[in-house]
Amino acid sequence: EPEVTQTPSHQVTQMGQEVILRCVPISNHLYFYWYRQILGQKVEFLVSFYNNEISEKSEIFDDQFSVERPDGSNFTLKIRSTKLEDSAMYFCASRRDTNTGELFFGEGSRLTVL
Amino acid sequence: TQLLEQSPQFLSIQEGENLTVYCNSSSVFSSLQWYRQEPGEGPVLLVTVVTGGEVKKLKRLTFQFGDARKDSSLHITAAQPGDTGLYLCAGAGRGGTSYGKLTFGQGTILTVHP
């Protein structure tokens, strides 16, 4: 069964360092998303991406964040200068061209900023 | 800002009991999904409800979407220890990429004791 894969599963970094989280969405999906979940809190929408550009972004997704689909398969989230409060699980998700909002999530990348 | 209030936050019951989890909002959603999330993993889709008043059944799980598409419930009949986990409801926005822009509830941690 097709699945969304994410790497790394866990990354520990120092405050101020750049981090890139990688995702391989399901191959025939067209819409891509990043969500994050701070420990003990709700899953929160960060950004949506379609047709090689950002479609929507939340208030959380400030200038320190960027997304890219550098080739036909990878979808990356970059945090330019990490802060302590960026520590969270980051989930990549993708969906087909439907209007039902069914997302398929990856297993997540745990980011720990020290 | 759309909000989705999920209750109860914690539920601890004995095997064989029935339970209901509620998701309520003042906003209208284009659809509502229920996910189950295991520790350290991403949310896994259980069901999507789209039409107001819709009821869907998945074995012992019954999902209902409110007539006004603002609320939903998950009912589990004769709960089993294998049902233990975190259950999340999520409402979808409307139009294009917004269908995948989900607003999540806080989640319900269900524990079913043998």
Short mmCIF file of C-alpha atoms in Angstrom, two decimals, chain B residues 12-51:
data_model
loop_
_atom_site.label_atom_id
_atom_site.label_comp_id
_atom_site.label_asym_id
_atom_site.label_seq_id
_atom_site.Cartn_x
_atom_site.Cartn_y
_atom_site.Cartn_z
CA SER B 12 -11.06 5.16 30.61
CA ILE B 13 -13.55 2.31 30.37
CA GLN B 14 -13.91 -1.42 30.80
CA GLU B 15 -13.98 -3.87 27.94
CA GLY B 16 -17.48 -4.29 26.60
CA GLU B 17 -18.70 -0.80 27.45
CA ASN B 18 -19.94 1.68 24.87
CA LEU B 19 -18.57 5.18 24.46
CA THR B 20 -19.09 8.33 22.44
CA VAL B 21 -16.58 11.03 21.52
CA TYR B 22 -17.83 14.42 20.39
CA CYS B 23 -16.44 17.12 18.12
CA ASN B 24 -18.16 20.49 18.09
CA SER B 25 -17.56 23.73 16.27
CA SER B 26 -19.29 26.98 15.43
CA SER B 27 -17.85 26.69 11.90
CA VAL B 28 -19.12 24.74 8.94
CA PHE B 29 -16.70 22.26 7.43
CA SER B 30 -16.74 20.80 3.94
CA SER B 31 -16.05 17.40 5.47
CA LEU B 32 -14.89 15.91 8.71
CA GLN B 33 -12.38 13.18 9.21
CA TRP B 34 -11.66 10.93 12.13
CA TYR B 35 -8.10 9.75 12.63
CA ARG B 36 -6.41 7.40 15.03
CA GLN B 37 -2.88 8.16 16.10
CA GLU B 38 -0.49 5.75 17.78
CA PRO B 39 2.43 7.07 19.87
CA GLY B 40 5.29 8.24 17.67
CA GLU B 41 3.31 7.85 14.46
CA GLY B 42 1.25 10.01 12.19
CA PRO B 43 -2.55 10.13 12.20
CA VAL B 44 -4.20 7.31 10.26
CA LEU B 45 -7.51 8.05 8.59
CA LEU B 46 -10.50 6.07 9.86
CA VAL B 47 -13.38 7.68 8.00
CA THR B 48 -14.54 10.81 6.20
CA VAL B 49 -18.06 12.19 6.50
CA VAL B 50 -19.16 14.73 3.95
CA THR B 51 -22.94 15.16 3.91
#
